[in-house]
């Protein structure tokens, strides 16, 4: 199978009739980004055009924006054939928008990129350079997140540490979704069937030959962050539960410890009763114990619930997103 897929892989890259330069797809999820998009194109396009010996396309995934994002993007597709727009039927969240974009992108390399210009476009040529050296994944790593605010930085750090301890995969620290992926990697990701998609984890799980490029992260160029603390908390939970079953298993050990404690306590009570006689007071300790175990059991059940919830979501086998319409790209491949 590898040989065969290799052949089709290279055949798709090297078109015999008309040898074409490799195509780089920039993948931009957009949710209410009308303020920043003009700036975005202005800064991004000269950089993409200057990529040596490469063609490029920009795939915008409109993730159910309620402002003028879609209208603006459609306008751009009329002006520039390298811009394509995939319009999702509603807001599905960034992870789903990325999945949609990975399926839609046609490039030999795909670069997911946030619309808000927090990651400098100037890094892209450096990613491409490493890719051409033969790396299949080139991660753009932030060396300085000072613009992100103390709380966000610290919670992010804590999350990476916890995730590293609890799962078998190593999330590269300080790496977001910003990276370059070879077609092989994109195909691997597209072949992953799960519907709970924690992209960073899936990226890391896929493996492949990986290189890193360092850069400094900027504050948002315009508009507001679309991620509230609650959304980030859920993302973190998703990240851990999609790659670790430790929270499930830990209750076995907690149960053992508590049961052993109870046994020791029972022995102590028996001995004390034999030596000192019957001890009537004890409501306080009883209440404390009942509450303690009630609480522990509820935590355990909640944890199991998290996983059962995910099994339920997966078992529905629903598509990750729906595409309402596509705009732009070469006219020959779509419509008349
Ligand atoms: N985004 C999206 N769907 C969402 C939320 C965000 O497509 O439901 C996009 C958003 O338009 C942006 C990127 O994901 O291009 C990152 O969002 P944001 O900058 O708000 O996140 P942060 O940088 O604060 O983590
Ligand atoms: Mg941002």
Short mmCIF file of C-alpha atoms and ligand atoms in Angstrom, two decimals:
data_model
loop_
_atom_site.label_atom_id
_atom_site.label_comp_id
_atom_site.label_asym_id
_atom_site.label_seq_id
_atom_site.Cartn_x
_atom_site.Cartn_y
_atom_site.Cartn_z
CA UNK A 1 0.00 0.00 0.00
CA UNK A 2 2.71 2.56 0.81
CA UNK A 3 4.32 2.11 -2.60
CA UNK A 4 1.07 2.57 -4.42
CA UNK A 5 0.04 5.63 -2.45
CA UNK A 6 3.51 7.06 -2.97
CA UNK A 7 3.14 6.77 -6.71
CA UNK A 8 -0.22 8.51 -6.79
CA UNK A 9 1.18 11.07 -4.41
CA UNK A 10 4.00 12.04 -6.71
CA UNK A 11 1.82 11.73 -9.78
CA UNK A 12 -0.49 14.33 -8.32
CA UNK A 13 2.45 16.60 -7.69
CA UNK A 14 4.15 16.27 -11.04
CA UNK A 15 1.63 16.76 -13.80
CA UNK A 16 3.25 15.45 -16.98
CA UNK A 17 1.42 17.61 -19.50
CA UNK A 18 2.02 20.81 -17.65
CA UNK A 19 4.63 20.72 -14.95
CA UNK A 20 3.40 22.96 -12.19
CA UNK A 21 5.07 24.42 -9.19
CA UNK A 22 3.97 22.92 -5.85
CA UNK A 23 0.92 24.55 -4.35
CA UNK A 24 0.85 25.99 -0.83
CA UNK A 25 -2.60 26.38 0.75
CA UNK A 26 -3.12 28.92 3.47
CA UNK A 27 -6.07 27.88 5.58
CA UNK A 28 -7.86 30.67 7.44
CA UNK A 29 -10.84 30.00 9.72
CA UNK A 30 -12.93 33.16 10.08
CA UNK A 31 -15.60 33.92 12.64
CA UNK A 32 -16.70 37.56 12.56
CA UNK A 33 -13.39 38.88 11.34
CA UNK A 34 -14.51 41.63 8.96
CA UNK A 35 -12.46 44.26 10.77
CA UNK A 36 -9.19 42.47 10.36
CA UNK A 37 -9.54 40.79 6.96
CA UNK A 38 -8.58 43.77 4.75
CA UNK A 39 -5.44 44.21 6.85
CA UNK A 40 -4.86 40.49 6.69
CA UNK A 41 -4.88 40.32 2.89
CA UNK A 42 -2.81 43.43 2.56
CA UNK A 43 -0.06 41.93 4.67
CA UNK A 44 -0.36 38.33 3.58
CA UNK A 45 -0.57 38.54 -0.17
CA UNK A 46 2.82 40.12 -0.93
CA UNK A 47 4.43 37.42 1.21
CA UNK A 48 2.63 34.56 -0.52
CA UNK A 49 3.34 36.01 -3.97
CA UNK A 50 7.03 36.21 -3.12
CA UNK A 51 7.31 32.50 -2.26
CA UNK A 52 10.00 31.30 -4.66
CA UNK A 53 8.93 28.72 -7.22
CA UNK A 54 5.58 28.02 -5.58
CA UNK A 55 1.92 28.63 -6.35
CA UNK A 56 -0.44 29.52 -3.54
CA UNK A 57 -4.10 29.60 -2.64
CA UNK A 58 -5.89 31.04 0.37
CA UNK A 59 -8.79 28.96 1.64
CA UNK A 60 -11.04 30.98 3.93
CA UNK A 61 -13.48 28.94 5.99
CA UNK A 62 -16.34 31.18 7.02
CA UNK A 63 -17.42 29.64 10.32
CA UNK A 64 -20.93 31.08 10.46
CA UNK A 65 -19.95 34.73 10.78
CA UNK A 66 -22.81 37.11 11.47
CA UNK A 67 -21.06 40.24 10.23
CA UNK A 68 -19.83 41.24 6.77
CA UNK A 69 -17.08 38.61 6.65
CA UNK A 70 -18.67 36.46 3.95
CA UNK A 71 -19.61 39.38 1.69
CA UNK A 72 -16.11 40.75 1.92
CA UNK A 73 -14.54 37.39 1.14
CA UNK A 74 -16.80 36.73 -1.85
CA UNK A 75 -15.84 40.15 -3.18
CA UNK A 76 -12.19 39.15 -2.90
CA UNK A 77 -12.69 35.89 -4.82
CA UNK A 78 -13.90 37.92 -7.81
CA UNK A 79 -10.71 39.93 -7.80
CA UNK A 80 -8.21 37.19 -7.06
CA UNK A 81 -8.49 33.61 -8.39
CA UNK A 82 -6.13 32.32 -5.71
CA UNK A 83 -8.74 33.04 -3.02
CA UNK A 84 -11.37 30.44 -2.22
CA UNK A 85 -14.13 30.60 0.33
CA UNK A 86 -15.85 27.69 2.02
CA UNK A 87 -19.01 28.86 3.74
CA UNK A 88 -20.15 26.61 6.60
CA UNK A 89 -23.84 26.37 7.40
CA UNK A 90 -23.39 27.79 10.92
CA UNK A 91 -20.73 28.38 13.56
CA UNK A 92 -19.17 24.99 14.23
CA UNK A 93 -16.13 26.21 16.18
CA UNK A 94 -12.54 26.62 15.16
CA UNK A 95 -11.62 22.95 15.31
CA UNK A 96 -14.40 22.00 12.90
CA UNK A 97 -13.56 24.94 10.66
CA UNK A 98 -9.98 23.69 10.51
CA UNK A 99 -11.17 20.19 9.65
CA UNK A 100 -13.30 21.62 6.87
CA UNK A 101 -10.36 23.59 5.55
CA UNK A 102 -8.03 20.61 5.63
CA UNK A 103 -10.49 18.66 3.51
CA UNK A 104 -11.01 21.51 1.07
CA UNK A 105 -7.40 22.61 0.68
CA UNK A 106 -5.70 21.28 -2.44
CA UNK A 107 -2.14 22.27 -1.65
CA UNK A 108 0.97 20.10 -1.47
CA UNK A 109 1.48 21.87 1.81
CA UNK A 110 -1.21 23.37 4.05
CA UNK A 111 -0.67 26.15 6.59
CA UNK A 112 -3.51 26.86 9.05
CA UNK A 113 -3.38 30.53 9.97
CA UNK A 114 -5.53 32.71 12.26
CA UNK A 115 -7.16 35.70 10.62
CA UNK A 116 -6.22 38.03 13.46
CA UNK A 117 -2.54 38.38 12.47
CA UNK A 118 -1.36 37.35 15.93
CA UNK A 119 1.10 35.14 14.14
CA UNK A 120 3.33 37.12 11.79
CA UNK A 121 2.90 36.12 8.13
CA UNK A 122 6.62 36.74 7.71
CA UNK A 123 7.23 33.35 9.34
CA UNK A 124 5.59 31.50 6.45
CA UNK A 125 8.59 31.66 4.07
CA UNK A 126 10.72 30.17 6.83
CA UNK A 127 8.24 27.31 7.28
CA UNK A 128 8.25 26.70 3.54
CA UNK A 129 12.03 26.64 3.52
CA UNK A 130 12.16 23.83 6.08
CA UNK A 131 9.45 21.97 4.20
CA UNK A 132 11.52 22.09 1.03
CA UNK A 133 14.41 20.69 3.03
CA UNK A 134 12.29 17.59 3.51
CA UNK A 135 10.39 18.05 6.77
CA UNK A 136 6.75 17.00 6.65
CA UNK A 137 5.58 19.07 9.60
CA UNK A 138 7.11 22.44 10.41
CA UNK A 139 5.80 23.82 13.68
CA UNK A 140 5.88 27.54 14.31
CA UNK A 141 6.73 27.88 17.99
CA UNK A 142 6.09 31.02 20.00
CA UNK A 143 9.09 32.02 22.03
CA UNK A 144 7.34 34.89 23.77
CA UNK A 145 3.68 35.08 24.71
CA UNK A 146 3.95 38.22 26.80
CA UNK A 147 1.14 39.81 24.78
CA UNK A 148 -1.32 37.12 25.83
CA UNK A 149 -1.88 38.21 29.42
CA UNK A 150 -0.67 36.58 32.61
CA UNK A 151 -3.68 34.39 33.29
CA UNK A 152 -3.93 32.96 29.78
CA UNK A 153 -0.21 32.24 29.72
CA UNK A 154 -0.12 30.53 33.09
CA UNK A 155 -3.22 28.43 32.48
CA UNK A 156 -1.84 27.43 29.09
CA UNK A 157 1.43 26.36 30.72
CA UNK A 158 -0.37 24.38 33.40
CA UNK A 159 -2.44 22.67 30.75
CA UNK A 160 0.59 21.62 28.71
CA UNK A 161 2.30 20.20 31.80
CA UNK A 162 -0.80 18.25 32.85
CA UNK A 163 -1.42 17.01 29.34
CA UNK A 164 2.18 15.83 29.02
CA UNK A 165 1.92 13.84 32.26
CA UNK A 166 -1.44 12.27 31.52
CA UNK A 167 -1.08 11.21 27.91
CA UNK A 168 1.41 9.38 25.73
CA UNK A 169 1.72 12.14 23.16
CA UNK A 170 3.90 15.18 23.62
CA UNK A 171 2.15 18.38 22.67
CA UNK A 172 4.90 20.69 21.53
CA UNK A 173 4.76 23.48 24.08
CA UNK A 174 3.91 26.98 22.89
CA UNK A 175 2.79 25.73 19.51
CA UNK A 176 -0.67 26.61 18.27
CA UNK A 177 -2.34 25.50 15.10
CA UNK A 178 0.10 27.61 13.12
CA UNK A 179 2.33 25.16 11.26
CA UNK A 180 3.03 23.81 7.82
CA UNK A 181 1.88 20.31 6.94
CA UNK A 182 2.83 18.27 3.93
CA UNK A 183 0.08 16.67 1.84
CA UNK A 184 0.87 13.28 3.45
CA UNK A 185 0.14 14.67 6.88
CA UNK A 186 -3.03 16.37 5.73
CA UNK A 187 -4.26 13.14 4.18
CA UNK A 188 -3.47 11.34 7.44
CA UNK A 189 -5.46 13.90 9.41
CA UNK A 190 -8.37 13.74 7.00
CA UNK A 191 -8.42 9.97 7.47
CA UNK A 192 -8.90 10.26 11.22
CA UNK A 193 -12.50 9.39 11.91
CA UNK A 194 -13.20 10.89 15.32
CA UNK A 195 -15.74 13.64 15.62
CA UNK A 196 -14.39 15.09 18.86
CA UNK A 197 -11.45 16.85 17.28
CA UNK A 198 -8.73 18.34 19.41
CA UNK A 199 -6.59 19.49 16.54
CA UNK A 200 -3.36 20.13 18.40
CA UNK A 201 -3.51 16.60 19.80
CA UNK A 202 -4.33 15.04 16.45
CA UNK A 203 -1.48 16.96 14.84
CA UNK A 204 0.93 15.60 17.45
CA UNK A 205 -0.51 12.10 17.33
CA UNK A 206 -0.01 11.87 13.57
CA UNK A 207 3.76 12.17 13.96
CA UNK A 208 5.85 12.55 10.77
CA UNK A 209 9.21 14.22 10.35
CA UNK A 210 8.96 17.43 12.30
CA UNK A 211 10.96 20.64 12.52
CA UNK A 212 10.37 23.83 14.53
CA UNK A 213 10.72 27.49 13.71
CA UNK A 214 10.63 30.12 16.48
CA UNK A 215 8.80 33.43 16.37
CA UNK A 216 7.28 36.10 18.60
CA UNK A 217 3.52 36.27 18.98
CA UNK A 218 1.75 39.62 18.52
CA UNK A 219 -1.45 41.03 20.00
CA UNK A 220 -4.54 40.80 17.81
CA UNK A 221 -4.43 43.29 14.93
CA UNK A 222 -8.14 44.15 15.26
CA UNK A 223 -11.36 42.74 16.68
CA UNK A 224 -11.73 40.69 19.86
CA UNK A 225 -10.67 37.16 20.81
CA UNK A 226 -13.38 34.62 20.07
CA UNK A 227 -12.29 32.39 22.91
CA UNK A 228 -13.75 32.94 26.36
CA UNK A 229 -12.30 31.30 29.44
CA UNK A 230 -15.13 28.77 29.39
CA UNK A 231 -14.43 27.80 25.77
CA UNK A 232 -10.75 27.35 26.60
CA UNK A 233 -11.60 25.22 29.64
CA UNK A 234 -13.72 22.97 27.44
CA UNK A 235 -10.94 22.77 24.89
CA UNK A 236 -8.52 21.72 27.62
CA UNK A 237 -10.96 19.05 28.85
CA UNK A 238 -11.36 17.83 25.29
CA UNK A 239 -7.59 17.71 24.92
CA UNK A 240 -7.16 15.49 27.93
CA UNK A 241 -10.14 13.20 27.53
CA UNK A 242 -9.45 12.58 23.83
CA UNK A 243 -5.99 11.27 24.53
CA UNK A 244 -6.00 9.86 28.05
CA UNK A 245 -8.14 7.48 30.08
CA UNK A 246 -6.25 8.26 33.27
CA UNK A 247 -9.16 10.25 34.77
CA UNK A 248 -11.26 7.10 34.43
CA UNK A 249 -8.72 4.68 35.85
CA UNK A 250 -7.66 6.86 38.74
CA UNK A 251 -10.93 6.10 40.55
CA UNK A 252 -9.92 2.47 40.94
CA UNK A 253 -6.92 3.58 42.95
CA UNK A 254 -8.86 6.18 44.88
CA UNK A 255 -11.33 3.41 45.72
CA UNK A 256 -8.56 1.13 46.98
CA UNK A 257 -7.04 3.82 49.14
CA UNK A 258 -10.37 4.77 50.68
CA UNK A 259 -11.38 1.14 51.26
CA UNK A 260 -8.03 0.40 52.93
CA UNK A 261 -8.48 3.47 55.13
CA UNK A 262 -11.96 2.34 56.09
CA UNK A 263 -10.64 -1.10 57.04
CA UNK A 264 -7.95 0.35 59.27
CA UNK A 265 -10.50 2.65 60.84
CA UNK A 266 -12.89 -0.26 61.48
CA UNK A 267 -10.12 -2.18 63.23
CA UNK A 268 -9.28 0.83 65.36
CA UNK A 269 -12.93 1.25 66.35
CA UNK A 270 -13.22 -2.43 67.26
CA UNK A 271 -10.13 -2.31 69.42
CA UNK A 272 -11.22 0.90 71.08
CA UNK A 273 -14.67 -0.50 71.85
CA UNK A 274 -13.11 -3.59 73.41
CA UNK A 275 -10.72 -1.56 75.55
CA UNK A 276 -12.77 1.54 76.44
CA UNK A 277 -16.36 0.30 76.05
CA UNK A 278 -19.13 1.64 73.78
CA UNK A 279 -18.62 5.16 72.48
CA UNK A 280 -21.96 6.86 71.77
CA UNK A 281 -21.08 10.27 70.32
CA UNK A 282 -19.94 10.13 66.70
CA UNK A 283 -22.49 11.97 64.60
CA UNK A 284 -19.93 14.49 63.44
CA UNK A 285 -17.48 11.97 62.11
CA UNK A 286 -20.32 10.04 60.46
CA UNK A 287 -21.63 13.10 58.69
CA UNK A 288 -18.17 14.04 57.50
CA UNK A 289 -17.56 10.58 56.13
CA UNK A 290 -20.91 10.40 54.37
CA UNK A 291 -20.36 13.77 52.73
CA UNK A 292 -16.83 12.87 51.78
CA UNK A 293 -17.79 9.65 50.08
CA UNK A 294 -20.86 11.16 48.49
CA UNK A 295 -18.61 13.81 46.98
CA UNK A 296 -15.99 11.34 45.83
CA UNK A 297 -18.61 9.18 44.17
CA UNK A 298 -20.13 12.11 42.38
CA UNK A 299 -16.74 13.20 41.05
CA UNK A 300 -16.12 9.67 39.85
CA UNK A 301 -19.48 9.48 38.15
CA UNK A 302 -18.99 12.89 36.58
CA UNK A 303 -15.68 11.72 35.17
CA UNK A 304 -17.27 8.62 33.72
CA UNK A 305 -20.02 10.85 32.37
CA UNK A 306 -17.45 12.92 30.48
CA UNK A 307 -16.28 9.84 28.65
CA UNK A 308 -19.70 8.36 28.09
CA UNK A 309 -20.72 11.71 26.66
CA UNK A 310 -17.86 11.48 24.22
CA UNK A 311 -18.69 7.90 23.29
CA UNK A 312 -22.22 9.10 22.64
CA UNK A 313 -21.05 11.97 20.45
CA UNK A 314 -18.76 9.69 18.48
CA UNK A 315 -21.36 6.98 18.08
CA UNK A 316 -23.72 9.36 16.28
CA UNK A 317 -21.25 9.52 13.41
CA UNK A 318 -22.49 12.93 12.45
CA UNK A 319 -20.46 14.94 9.96
CA UNK A 320 -18.23 17.54 11.59
CA UNK A 321 -19.72 20.41 9.61
CA UNK A 322 -21.89 21.27 6.65
CA UNK A 323 -20.74 23.36 3.73
CA UNK A 324 -23.39 25.78 2.48
CA UNK A 325 -21.48 27.02 -0.55
CA UNK A 326 -18.06 27.38 -2.10
CA UNK A 327 -16.79 30.45 -3.87
CA UNK A 328 -13.75 31.19 -5.99
CA UNK A 329 -10.96 28.99 -7.29
CA UNK A 330 -10.38 28.01 -10.89
CA UNK A 331 -13.62 28.41 -12.82
CA UNK A 332 -12.99 25.17 -14.75
CA UNK A 333 -13.33 22.97 -11.67
CA UNK A 334 -16.62 24.39 -10.49
CA UNK A 335 -19.86 25.61 -11.98
CA UNK A 336 -20.10 26.60 -15.66
N1 LIG B 1 -12.54 31.07 14.93
C1 LIG B 1 -13.45 30.31 14.21
N2 LIG B 1 -14.58 29.84 14.84
C2 LIG B 1 -14.82 30.10 16.17
C3 LIG B 1 -13.88 30.85 16.89
C4 LIG B 1 -12.75 31.33 16.24
O1 LIG B 1 -13.26 30.05 13.02
O2 LIG B 1 -15.86 29.66 16.67
C5 LIG B 1 -11.33 31.60 14.24
C6 LIG B 1 -11.13 33.09 14.34
O3 LIG B 1 -11.83 33.78 13.34
C7 LIG B 1 -9.64 33.25 14.19
C8 LIG B 1 -9.10 31.97 14.82
O4 LIG B 1 -10.19 31.05 14.86
O5 LIG B 1 -9.24 33.29 12.84
C9 LIG B 1 -8.54 32.20 16.22
O6 LIG B 1 -9.50 32.86 17.01
P1 LIG B 1 -9.10 33.90 18.12
O7 LIG B 1 -8.02 34.80 17.61
O8 LIG B 1 -10.35 34.57 18.58
O9 LIG B 1 -8.52 32.96 19.25
P2 LIG B 1 -7.30 33.29 20.23
O10 LIG B 1 -6.17 33.79 19.39
O11 LIG B 1 -7.80 34.29 21.17
O12 LIG B 1 -7.00 31.96 20.87
MG1 LIG B 2 -6.13 35.19 18.12
#
